[in-house]
Amino acid sequence: MKSNKILSVREQIADVLRSDIISGELEPNTKLNEQQLAERFGTSRGPIRDVLIKLTKEGLLVSKDNVGSSVSSPLTPELQKLSIDIRRKIEEHAVKQLENNISEADLARMDGIIDRMQEHFDKEEFTDLTKTDIEFHKYFVGLAGGEDLTNLWYPVVLRMRMNYQRIRNSQTLVDEHRHIVDALRKNDLKLAISSIRKNIK
Amino acid sequence: MKSNKILSVREQIADVLRSDIISGELEPNTKLNEQQLAERFGTSRGPIRDVLIKLTKEGLLVSKDNVGSSVSSPLTPELQKLSIDIRRKIEEHAVKQLENNISEADLARMDGIIDRMQEHFDKEEFTDLTKTDIEFHKYFVGLAGGEDLTNLWYPVVLRMRMNYQRIRNSQTLVDEHRHIVDALRKNDLKLAISSIRKNIK
DNA sequence: TAATTGTACATTGTTAACAATTAATTGCAA
DNA sequence: TTGCAATTAATTGTTAACAATGTACAATTA
């Protein structure tokens, strides 16, 4: 059964802006004008402001009182490294929680997400590929640790994915995800962790 | 020169609510009513909503569309442990950045914060003690990694500080902070890191 | 000319009314 | 009484007008 989740207006707007930022369509330091965004999405400024606050807390935007919000600059190499460390820690934790504790339905679901990744890669839809990549990891992180773990994880990933170039170079990316699911399916914890470590860099 | 920072209305409201939640005055699962909060702080619902979104992203509140916001439940022991690991990683990173790279003015500033901690401890003002504790760590994290590192760090700390009982047991807490500053002053990285590790648990 | 003050404009911050949604209550039937 | 449906009340979501703030530029002064 397909879920077709209903999304609130604000969540849809947030999704679009997240894509725009992660894809680089909105470059760092771009100023976001509330009125313009309201017109673009056909709402008033209220919901737009809500979204801007959310994205600011996710690290994608920087806000200054009475001045406005603009797209964040990429992390320094040091902070990028630290973020990778933290992300690994979180996802390794997730994998441990899932050992001997994951259903075939969930594994199938993850297979499905990887299939979509493959499609996007084949069609060279790199922004969608990135989004699906994030969706994959978000899925099993949420499975392992629920909303609390997801909230811990999400900002770290979003921030380090800004201006991320790795993807367009490699089919390897998709394969890496197959390896992760394979390892989970075999309940091979060591293999799962090493697969995660390889994938996150 | 003393800074006397001007805080926006929204930041002041956020500070009060954070205190209420971390102190336990607002218990987990308490529902927050926007209208009531607006009356309490003498504003309209607009700024209140902004704050609720912020605190939700910080992990202190849980929000449900069309239903409202309520205080989060404490983390599970597993997630508490993970949060401690992450927090250590971040603060150890901060200490490394500060080695041979911190001014006497900053060290003095940190001494001052610890003095305030001591006062709060002596007067048994435990909520203020917690706030000052967080202020101390926030100060040197911000010093080391700026806004980006602070944003990474802050939600982790806030979330793990909910229902945190350690403080009221020990003068040790204040001393631990002295040790951290001493180590930084001597540029003794190993000692600084071990001091941090002892303090975060 | 350089620095500073003043003014006009653009943008964000706040408010209060209204719409949409959810939760609670009432009334009715079995 | 219990279960369900319809209605009412309470709460959140959205909007548009207004207030406050910051920015850019022109005018003024030294």
Tab-separated table of C-alpha atoms (C1' of nucleotides) in Angstrom:
chain	number	residue	atom	x	y	z
A	1	MET	CA	0.000	0.000	0.000
A	2	LYS	CA	1.302	3.360	-0.985
A	3	SER	CA	1.131	6.006	1.704
A	4	ASN	CA	0.554	9.291	-0.168
A	5	LYS	CA	1.124	11.327	2.925
A	6	ILE	CA	-0.735	14.580	3.260
A	7	LEU	CA	1.624	17.486	3.775
A	8	SER	CA	0.701	20.819	5.274
A	9	VAL	CA	1.195	23.942	3.218
A	10	ARG	CA	4.132	24.937	5.361
A	11	GLU	CA	5.847	21.581	5.062
A	12	GLN	CA	5.514	21.689	1.278
A	13	ILE	CA	7.021	25.142	1.127
A	14	ALA	CA	9.841	24.015	3.406
A	15	ASP	CA	10.527	21.035	1.134
A	16	VAL	CA	10.778	23.199	-1.951
A	17	LEU	CA	13.124	25.669	-0.307
A	18	ARG	CA	15.265	22.895	1.138
A	19	SER	CA	15.649	21.461	-2.352
A	20	ASP	CA	16.501	24.827	-3.806
A	21	ILE	CA	19.197	25.345	-1.213
A	22	ILE	CA	20.709	21.865	-1.228
A	23	SER	CA	20.747	21.775	-5.008
A	24	GLY	CA	22.598	25.058	-5.030
A	25	GLU	CA	19.889	26.757	-7.035
A	26	LEU	CA	19.770	29.253	-4.211
A	27	GLU	CA	23.395	30.162	-3.679
A	28	PRO	CA	24.971	30.938	-0.315
A	29	ASN	CA	24.275	34.455	0.947
A	30	THR	CA	21.209	34.837	-1.252
A	31	LYS	CA	18.789	37.065	0.592
A	32	LEU	CA	15.250	35.705	0.881
A	33	ASN	CA	12.480	38.278	0.705
A	34	GLU	CA	9.346	37.308	2.612
A	35	GLN	CA	6.935	39.150	0.342
A	36	GLN	CA	8.419	37.626	-2.789
A	37	LEU	CA	8.276	34.122	-1.338
A	38	ALA	CA	4.675	34.691	-0.278
A	39	GLU	CA	3.757	35.618	-3.830
A	40	ARG	CA	5.699	32.694	-5.267
A	41	PHE	CA	3.836	30.184	-3.110
A	42	GLY	CA	0.507	31.973	-3.142
A	43	THR	CA	0.265	32.554	0.588
A	44	SER	CA	0.652	35.432	2.972
A	45	ARG	CA	3.866	36.179	4.813
A	46	GLY	CA	2.782	34.310	7.939
A	47	PRO	CA	3.460	30.741	6.810
A	48	ILE	CA	6.584	31.915	5.001
A	49	ARG	CA	7.991	33.282	8.231
A	50	ASP	CA	7.280	29.961	9.947
A	51	VAL	CA	9.253	28.142	7.282
A	52	LEU	CA	12.140	30.578	7.431
A	53	ILE	CA	12.433	30.032	11.168
A	54	LYS	CA	12.437	26.268	10.664
A	55	LEU	CA	15.103	26.345	7.963
A	56	THR	CA	17.181	28.676	10.077
A	57	LYS	CA	17.105	26.173	12.921
A	58	GLU	CA	18.063	23.463	10.441
A	59	GLY	CA	21.135	25.471	9.586
A	60	LEU	CA	20.238	26.149	5.975
A	61	LEU	CA	19.535	29.832	6.566
A	62	VAL	CA	21.028	32.569	8.685
A	63	SER	CA	18.681	35.149	10.162
A	64	LYS	CA	19.331	38.578	11.543
A	65	ASP	CA	16.759	40.528	13.530
A	66	ASN	CA	14.949	43.179	11.507
A	67	VAL	CA	17.077	42.406	8.483
A	68	GLY	CA	16.035	39.008	7.222
A	69	SER	CA	17.147	35.554	6.242
A	70	SER	CA	19.770	34.459	3.750
A	71	VAL	CA	21.258	31.177	2.616
A	72	SER	CA	24.056	29.859	4.817
A	73	SER	CA	27.638	29.565	3.644
A	74	PRO	CA	29.176	26.108	3.334
A	75	LEU	CA	30.771	24.683	6.448
A	76	THR	CA	34.487	25.086	6.966
A	77	PRO	CA	36.470	21.893	6.273
A	78	GLU	CA	36.930	21.369	10.024
A	79	LEU	CA	33.232	21.575	10.730
A	80	GLN	CA	32.475	19.440	7.695
A	81	LYS	CA	34.720	16.727	9.129
A	82	LEU	CA	33.131	17.023	12.540
A	83	SER	CA	29.668	16.779	10.992
A	84	ILE	CA	30.663	13.608	9.192
A	85	ASP	CA	31.888	12.139	12.474
A	86	ILE	CA	28.655	13.010	14.222
A	87	ARG	CA	26.518	11.712	11.402
A	88	ARG	CA	28.422	8.432	11.426
A	89	LYS	CA	27.967	8.123	15.159
A	90	ILE	CA	24.236	8.611	14.822
A	91	GLU	CA	23.754	6.243	11.921
A	92	GLU	CA	25.953	3.578	13.469
A	93	HIS	CA	23.831	3.864	16.563
A	94	ALA	CA	20.758	3.407	14.380
A	95	VAL	CA	22.178	0.308	12.743
A	96	LYS	CA	22.930	-1.226	16.123
A	97	GLN	CA	19.361	-0.633	17.238
A	98	LEU	CA	18.063	-2.316	14.101
A	99	GLU	CA	20.142	-5.478	14.349
A	100	ASN	CA	17.804	-8.466	14.631
A	101	ASN	CA	15.025	-5.961	14.903
A	102	ILE	CA	13.911	-4.998	11.417
A	103	SER	CA	11.011	-6.365	9.385
A	104	GLU	CA	11.119	-7.567	5.797
A	105	ALA	CA	8.515	-4.910	5.006
A	106	ASP	CA	10.910	-2.192	6.122
A	107	LEU	CA	13.759	-3.728	4.156
A	108	ALA	CA	11.532	-3.869	1.087
A	109	ARG	CA	10.650	-0.252	1.610
A	110	MET	CA	14.318	0.629	1.631
A	111	ASP	CA	14.856	-1.395	-1.524
A	112	GLY	CA	12.143	0.704	-3.104
A	113	ILE	CA	13.841	3.930	-2.143
A	114	ILE	CA	17.109	2.689	-3.645
A	115	ASP	CA	15.283	1.801	-6.852
A	116	ARG	CA	14.173	5.404	-7.074
A	117	MET	CA	17.747	6.509	-6.441
A	118	GLN	CA	18.880	4.365	-9.359
A	119	GLU	CA	16.247	5.903	-11.628
A	120	HIS	CA	17.267	9.410	-10.728
A	121	PHE	CA	20.884	8.554	-11.304
A	122	ASP	CA	20.136	7.046	-14.721
A	123	LYS	CA	18.186	10.120	-15.742
A	124	GLU	CA	20.878	12.381	-14.311
A	125	GLU	CA	18.364	14.048	-11.976
A	126	PHE	CA	20.981	14.846	-9.399
A	127	THR	CA	18.911	17.031	-7.114
A	128	ASP	CA	16.261	14.334	-6.838
A	129	LEU	CA	19.020	11.816	-6.301
A	130	THR	CA	20.286	13.784	-3.334
A	131	LYS	CA	16.784	14.087	-1.913
A	132	THR	CA	16.214	10.352	-2.266
A	133	ASP	CA	19.578	9.645	-0.704
A	134	ILE	CA	18.585	11.712	2.323
A	135	GLU	CA	15.162	10.046	2.347
A	136	PHE	CA	16.834	6.637	2.575
A	137	HIS	CA	18.928	7.514	5.567
A	138	LYS	CA	16.090	9.385	7.225
A	139	TYR	CA	13.939	6.309	6.881
A	140	PHE	CA	16.141	3.940	8.766
A	141	VAL	CA	17.247	6.521	11.304
A	142	GLY	CA	13.591	7.153	12.113
A	143	LEU	CA	12.946	3.439	12.239
A	144	ALA	CA	15.711	2.959	14.777
A	145	GLY	CA	15.275	5.948	17.033
A	146	GLY	CA	11.978	7.587	16.209
A	147	GLU	CA	11.380	11.296	16.043
A	148	ASP	CA	13.973	12.157	18.695
A	149	LEU	CA	16.827	10.566	16.811
A	150	THR	CA	15.623	12.038	13.532
A	151	ASN	CA	15.603	15.520	15.033
A	152	LEU	CA	19.155	15.030	16.232
A	153	TRP	CA	20.282	13.766	12.850
A	154	TYR	CA	18.465	15.941	10.367
A	155	PRO	CA	20.173	19.310	10.798
A	156	VAL	CA	23.598	17.693	10.703
A	157	VAL	CA	22.877	16.055	7.368
A	158	LEU	CA	21.197	19.024	5.758
A	159	ARG	CA	24.003	21.344	6.668
A	160	MET	CA	26.763	19.062	5.372
A	161	ARG	CA	24.868	18.371	2.175
A	162	MET	CA	25.036	21.991	1.084
A	163	ASN	CA	27.341	22.252	-1.896
A	164	TYR	CA	28.017	18.566	-1.836
A	165	GLN	CA	29.667	17.420	-5.029
A	166	ARG	CA	30.276	13.733	-4.539
A	167	ILE	CA	27.114	12.456	-6.161
A	168	ARG	CA	27.466	13.273	-9.789
A	169	ASN	CA	30.662	11.283	-9.994
A	170	SER	CA	29.545	7.857	-9.210
A	171	GLN	CA	27.209	4.926	-9.605
A	172	THR	CA	29.013	3.642	-6.529
A	173	LEU	CA	26.666	5.697	-4.402
A	174	VAL	CA	23.638	3.626	-5.316
A	175	ASP	CA	25.529	0.372	-4.835
A	176	GLU	CA	26.661	1.462	-1.386
A	177	HIS	CA	23.054	1.686	-0.336
A	178	ARG	CA	22.343	-1.794	-1.639
A	179	HIS	CA	25.219	-3.032	0.512
A	180	ILE	CA	23.739	-1.390	3.599
A	181	VAL	CA	20.366	-3.045	3.090
A	182	ASP	CA	22.009	-6.387	2.316
A	183	ALA	CA	23.933	-6.217	5.558
A	184	LEU	CA	20.822	-5.328	7.510
A	185	ARG	CA	18.944	-8.170	5.861
A	186	LYS	CA	21.653	-10.612	6.915
A	187	ASN	CA	21.743	-9.051	10.384
A	188	ASP	CA	25.475	-8.669	9.901
A	189	LEU	CA	26.186	-5.749	12.193
A	190	LYS	CA	29.867	-5.385	11.445
A	191	LEU	CA	29.234	-5.346	7.730
A	192	ALA	CA	26.372	-2.893	8.127
A	193	ILE	CA	28.527	-0.498	10.081
A	194	SER	CA	31.395	-0.678	7.629
A	195	SER	CA	28.929	-0.091	4.784
A	196	ILE	CA	27.601	2.988	6.535
A	197	ARG	CA	31.093	4.259	7.189
A	198	LYS	CA	31.982	3.882	3.534
A	199	ASN	CA	28.854	5.679	2.440
A	200	ILE	CA	29.212	8.662	4.731
A	201	LYS	CA	32.102	10.879	3.765
B	1	MET	CA	33.317	47.285	28.859
B	2	LYS	CA	30.184	45.435	29.715
B	3	SER	CA	28.120	44.417	26.730
B	4	ASN	CA	24.504	44.696	27.968
B	5	LYS	CA	23.190	42.881	24.948
B	6	ILE	CA	19.788	43.910	23.679
B	7	LEU	CA	17.458	40.948	23.278
B	8	SER	CA	14.462	40.913	20.988
B	9	VAL	CA	11.047	40.249	22.468
B	10	ARG	CA	11.005	36.810	20.918
B	11	GLU	CA	14.411	35.851	22.273
B	12	GLN	CA	13.382	36.905	25.763
B	13	ILE	CA	10.223	34.829	25.589
B	14	ALA	CA	12.229	31.873	24.303
B	15	ASP	CA	14.677	32.214	27.199
B	16	VAL	CA	11.900	32.159	29.776
B	17	LEU	CA	10.232	29.123	28.272
B	18	ARG	CA	13.546	27.287	27.939
B	19	SER	CA	14.170	27.881	31.621
B	20	ASP	CA	10.710	26.703	32.553
B	21	ILE	CA	11.185	23.508	30.597
B	22	ILE	CA	14.740	22.708	31.648
B	23	SER	CA	13.959	23.441	35.289
B	24	GLY	CA	11.050	21.044	35.098
B	25	GLU	CA	8.557	23.736	36.039
B	26	LEU	CA	6.794	22.825	32.831
B	27	GLU	CA	6.534	19.061	32.989
B	28	PRO	CA	6.783	16.746	29.992
B	29	ASN	CA	3.593	16.523	27.940
B	30	THR	CA	2.296	19.838	29.238
B	31	LYS	CA	0.243	21.415	26.478
B	32	LEU	CA	1.126	25.010	25.648
B	33	ASN	CA	-1.767	27.256	24.685
B	34	GLU	CA	-0.820	30.079	22.322
B	35	GLN	CA	-3.454	32.505	23.556
B	36	GLN	CA	-2.512	31.986	27.192
B	37	LEU	CA	1.182	32.465	26.443
B	38	ALA	CA	0.392	35.614	24.485
B	39	GLU	CA	-1.438	37.042	27.492
B	40	ARG	CA	1.306	35.991	29.877
B	41	PHE	CA	3.968	37.810	27.874
B	42	GLY	CA	1.797	40.692	26.790
B	43	THR	CA	2.066	40.108	23.065
B	44	SER	CA	-0.115	38.720	20.321
B	45	ARG	CA	0.031	35.120	19.177
B	46	GLY	CA	2.417	35.894	16.299
B	47	PRO	CA	5.676	36.133	18.240
B	48	ILE	CA	4.544	33.259	20.456
B	49	ARG	CA	4.186	31.005	17.438
B	50	ASP	CA	7.676	31.976	16.293
B	51	VAL	CA	9.083	30.934	19.645
B	52	LEU	CA	7.162	27.659	19.698
B	53	ILE	CA	8.602	26.737	16.307
B	54	LYS	CA	12.101	27.529	17.532
B	55	LEU	CA	11.770	25.481	20.707
B	56	THR	CA	10.302	22.620	18.715
B	57	LYS	CA	13.361	22.597	16.490
B	58	GLU	CA	15.530	22.669	19.592
B	59	GLY	CA	13.825	19.502	20.728
B	60	LEU	CA	12.205	20.965	23.822
B	61	LEU	CA	8.691	20.841	22.376
B	62	VAL	CA	6.747	18.481	20.175
B	63	SER	CA	4.284	19.967	17.706
B	64	LYS	CA	1.379	18.431	15.874
B	65	ASP	CA	-0.384	20.160	12.998
B	66	ASN	CA	-3.657	21.791	13.969
B	67	VAL	CA	-3.317	20.505	17.513
B	68	GLY	CA	-0.483	22.394	19.133
B	69	SER	CA	2.781	22.160	21.018
B	70	SER	CA	3.613	20.322	24.217
B	71	VAL	CA	6.724	19.717	26.278
B	72	SER	CA	8.885	16.823	25.097
B	73	SER	CA	9.402	13.672	27.102
B	74	PRO	CA	12.883	12.900	28.432
B	75	LEU	CA	15.204	11.020	26.109
B	76	THR	CA	15.466	7.261	26.407
B	77	PRO	CA	18.669	6.090	28.143
B	78	GLU	CA	20.108	4.985	24.779
B	79	LEU	CA	19.539	8.400	23.202
B	80	GLN	CA	20.788	10.107	26.342
B	81	LYS	CA	24.037	8.181	26.024
B	82	LEU	CA	24.334	8.984	22.346
B	83	SER	CA	23.729	12.667	23.059
B	84	ILE	CA	26.496	12.655	25.637
B	85	ASP	CA	28.855	11.108	23.075
B	86	ILE	CA	27.965	13.718	20.498
B	87	ARG	CA	28.250	16.557	22.937
B	88	ARG	CA	31.688	15.348	23.996
B	89	LYS	CA	32.776	15.114	20.392
B	90	ILE	CA	31.715	18.676	19.757
B	91	GLU	CA	33.255	20.163	22.864
B	92	GLU	CA	36.504	18.241	22.431
B	93	HIS	CA	36.630	19.625	18.915
B	94	ALA	CA	36.122	23.088	20.380
B	95	VAL	CA	38.942	22.639	22.863
B	96	LYS	CA	41.299	21.544	20.113
B	97	GLN	CA	40.489	24.647	18.113
B	98	LEU	CA	41.198	26.830	21.117
B	99	GLU	CA	44.601	25.396	21.975
B	100	ASN	CA	47.208	28.167	21.729
B	101	ASN	CA	44.460	30.293	20.320
B	102	ILE	CA	42.566	31.873	23.188
B	103	SER	CA	43.007	35.314	24.713
B	104	GLU	CA	43.369	36.142	28.377
B	105	ALA	CA	40.248	38.299	28.023
B	106	ASP	CA	38.234	35.259	27.005
B	107	LEU	CA	39.677	33.197	29.832
B	108	ALA	CA	38.776	35.957	32.272
B	109	ARG	CA	35.280	36.017	30.877
B	110	MET	CA	34.963	32.322	31.537
B	111	ASP	CA	36.266	32.804	35.056
B	112	GLY	CA	33.490	35.312	35.542
B	113	ILE	CA	30.851	32.885	34.397
B	114	ILE	CA	32.158	30.275	36.824
B	115	ASP	CA	32.037	32.834	39.622
B	116	ARG	CA	28.341	33.259	38.894
B	117	MET	CA	27.933	29.488	38.915
B	118	GLN	CA	29.499	29.391	42.364
B	119	GLU	CA	27.116	32.074	43.629
B	120	HIS	CA	24.083	30.243	42.323
B	121	PHE	CA	25.302	27.037	43.892
B	122	ASP	CA	25.865	28.724	47.251
B	123	LYS	CA	22.369	30.210	47.179
B	124	GLU	CA	20.909	26.903	46.016
B	125	GLU	CA	19.484	28.539	42.885
B	126	PHE	CA	19.687	25.389	40.863
B	127	THR	CA	17.810	26.518	37.780
B	128	ASP	CA	20.088	29.521	37.438
B	129	LEU	CA	23.036	27.231	38.050
B	130	THR	CA	21.998	25.069	35.125
B	131	LYS	CA	21.533	28.106	32.909
B	132	THR	CA	24.962	29.413	33.838
B	133	ASP	CA	26.487	26.005	33.254
B	134	ILE	CA	25.041	25.974	29.750
B	135	GLU	CA	26.171	29.578	29.254
B	136	PHE	CA	29.749	28.581	30.074
B	137	HIS	CA	29.880	25.797	27.541
B	138	LYS	CA	28.066	27.858	24.939
B	139	TYR	CA	30.641	30.578	25.367
B	140	PHE	CA	33.684	28.539	24.562
B	141	VAL	CA	31.932	26.487	21.874
B	142	GLY	CA	30.982	29.723	20.148
B	143	LEU	CA	34.505	31.023	20.599
B	144	ALA	CA	35.942	27.954	18.896
B	145	GLY	CA	33.508	27.366	16.068
B	146	GLY	CA	31.293	30.396	15.792
B	147	GLU	CA	27.608	30.295	15.051
B	148	ASP	CA	27.767	27.124	12.980
B	149	LEU	CA	29.269	25.040	15.749
B	150	THR	CA	26.927	26.569	18.309
B	151	ASN	CA	23.919	25.636	16.199
B	152	LEU	CA	25.145	22.066	15.966
B	153	TRP	CA	25.745	21.883	19.689
B	154	TYR	CA	22.833	23.713	21.225
B	155	PRO	CA	19.923	21.344	20.565
B	156	VAL	CA	21.950	18.369	21.762
B	157	VAL	CA	22.644	20.020	25.078
B	158	LEU	CA	19.176	21.403	25.657
B	159	ARG	CA	17.547	18.078	24.994
B	160	MET	CA	19.826	16.125	27.310
B	161	ARG	CA	19.483	18.710	30.034
B	162	MET	CA	15.761	18.085	30.412
B	163	ASN	CA	15.139	16.413	33.745
B	164	TYR	CA	18.797	16.431	34.555
B	165	GLN	CA	19.416	15.684	38.210
B	166	ARG	CA	23.178	15.687	38.591
B	167	ILE	CA	23.595	19.281	39.621
B	168	ARG	CA	22.042	19.498	43.030
B	169	ASN	CA	24.419	16.846	44.346
B	170	SER	CA	27.729	18.445	44.021
B	171	GLN	CA	30.111	21.334	44.414
B	172	THR	CA	32.291	19.230	42.168
B	173	LEU	CA	30.448	20.667	39.180
B	174	VAL	CA	31.798	24.153	39.759
B	175	ASP	CA	35.322	22.856	40.358
B	176	GLU	CA	35.221	20.878	37.128
B	177	HIS	CA	34.726	24.100	35.252
B	178	ARG	CA	37.676	25.697	36.993
B	179	HIS	CA	39.775	22.766	35.857
B	180	ILE	CA	38.690	23.259	32.253
B	181	VAL	CA	39.691	26.925	32.275
B	182	ASP	CA	42.965	26.135	34.035
B	183	ALA	CA	43.839	23.594	31.364
B	184	LEU	CA	42.976	26.051	28.597
B	185	ARG	CA	45.068	28.719	30.285
B	186	LYS	CA	48.040	26.367	30.385
B	187	ASN	CA	47.354	25.296	26.790
B	188	ASP	CA	47.413	21.737	28.058
B	189	LEU	CA	45.225	20.041	25.467
B	190	LYS	CA	45.238	16.578	26.987
B	191	LEU	CA	44.241	17.905	30.365
B	192	ALA	CA	41.559	20.122	28.859
B	193	ILE	CA	40.014	17.202	27.034
B	194	SER	CA	40.032	14.959	30.059
B	195	SER	CA	38.462	17.773	32.091
B	196	ILE	CA	35.708	18.127	29.511
B	197	ARG	CA	35.120	14.398	29.452
B	198	LYS	CA	34.761	14.336	33.230
B	199	ASN	CA	32.340	17.221	33.191
B	200	ILE	CA	30.033	15.857	30.504
B	201	LYS	CA	28.093	12.856	31.673
C	1	DT	C1'	36.236	66.330	0.082
C	2	DA	C1'	34.998	63.588	4.168
C	3	DA	C1'	32.119	62.834	7.690
C	4	DT	C1'	27.671	63.280	9.591
C	5	DT	C1'	22.927	64.124	9.860
C	6	DG	C1'	18.423	63.836	8.014
C	7	DT	C1'	14.917	61.872	5.027
C	8	DA	C1'	12.536	58.497	2.033
C	9	DC	C1'	12.060	53.878	0.994
C	10	DA	C1'	12.025	48.919	1.568
C	11	DT	C1'	11.676	45.207	4.706
C	12	DT	C1'	10.743	42.898	8.846
C	13	DG	C1'	7.908	42.721	13.285
C	14	DT	C1'	3.332	42.773	15.401
C	15	DT	C1'	-1.398	42.798	15.772
C	16	DA	C1'	-6.287	41.504	15.474
C	17	DA	C1'	-9.870	39.621	12.721
C	18	DC	C1'	-11.258	35.688	10.228
C	19	DA	C1'	-10.996	30.685	8.359
C	20	DA	C1'	-10.172	25.898	9.019
C	21	DT	C1'	-9.476	22.151	11.890
C	22	DT	C1'	-9.761	19.463	15.961
C	23	DA	C1'	-11.739	18.340	20.414
C	24	DA	C1'	-15.766	18.261	23.466
C	25	DT	C1'	-20.625	18.108	24.184
C	26	DT	C1'	-25.158	17.159	23.466
C	27	DG	C1'	-29.013	14.565	21.861
C	28	DC	C1'	-30.860	10.530	20.106
C	29	DA	C1'	-31.593	5.641	19.238
C	30	DA	C1'	-30.858	0.894	20.324
D	1	DT	C1'	-26.703	2.931	29.880
D	2	DT	C1'	-24.012	2.707	25.652
D	3	DG	C1'	-22.686	3.883	21.051
D	4	DC	C1'	-22.979	7.010	17.447
D	5	DA	C1'	-24.056	11.257	14.942
D	6	DA	C1'	-24.682	16.036	14.833
D	7	DT	C1'	-23.677	20.259	16.882
D	8	DT	C1'	-21.030	23.425	19.547
D	9	DA	C1'	-16.869	25.172	21.553
D	10	DA	C1'	-11.952	25.770	21.737
D	11	DT	C1'	-7.693	26.033	19.344
D	12	DT	C1'	-4.626	26.493	15.640
D	13	DG	C1'	-3.773	28.342	10.768
D	14	DT	C1'	-3.944	32.309	7.687
D	15	DT	C1'	-4.496	36.816	6.214
D	16	DA	C1'	-3.924	41.815	5.604
D	17	DA	C1'	-3.258	46.163	7.742
D	18	DC	C1'	-0.271	48.723	10.582
D	19	DA	C1'	4.062	49.690	13.421
D	20	DA	C1'	8.924	49.615	14.010
D	21	DT	C1'	13.348	49.012	12.244
D	22	DG	C1'	17.116	49.150	9.102
D	23	DT	C1'	19.180	50.633	4.622
D	24	DA	C1'	20.415	53.806	1.003
D	25	DC	C1'	20.983	58.078	-0.506
D	26	DA	C1'	20.765	63.078	-0.472
D	27	DA	C1'	21.687	67.282	2.024
D	28	DT	C1'	24.499	69.726	5.283
D	29	DT	C1'	28.490	71.051	7.727
D	30	DA	C1'	33.244	71.352	8.846
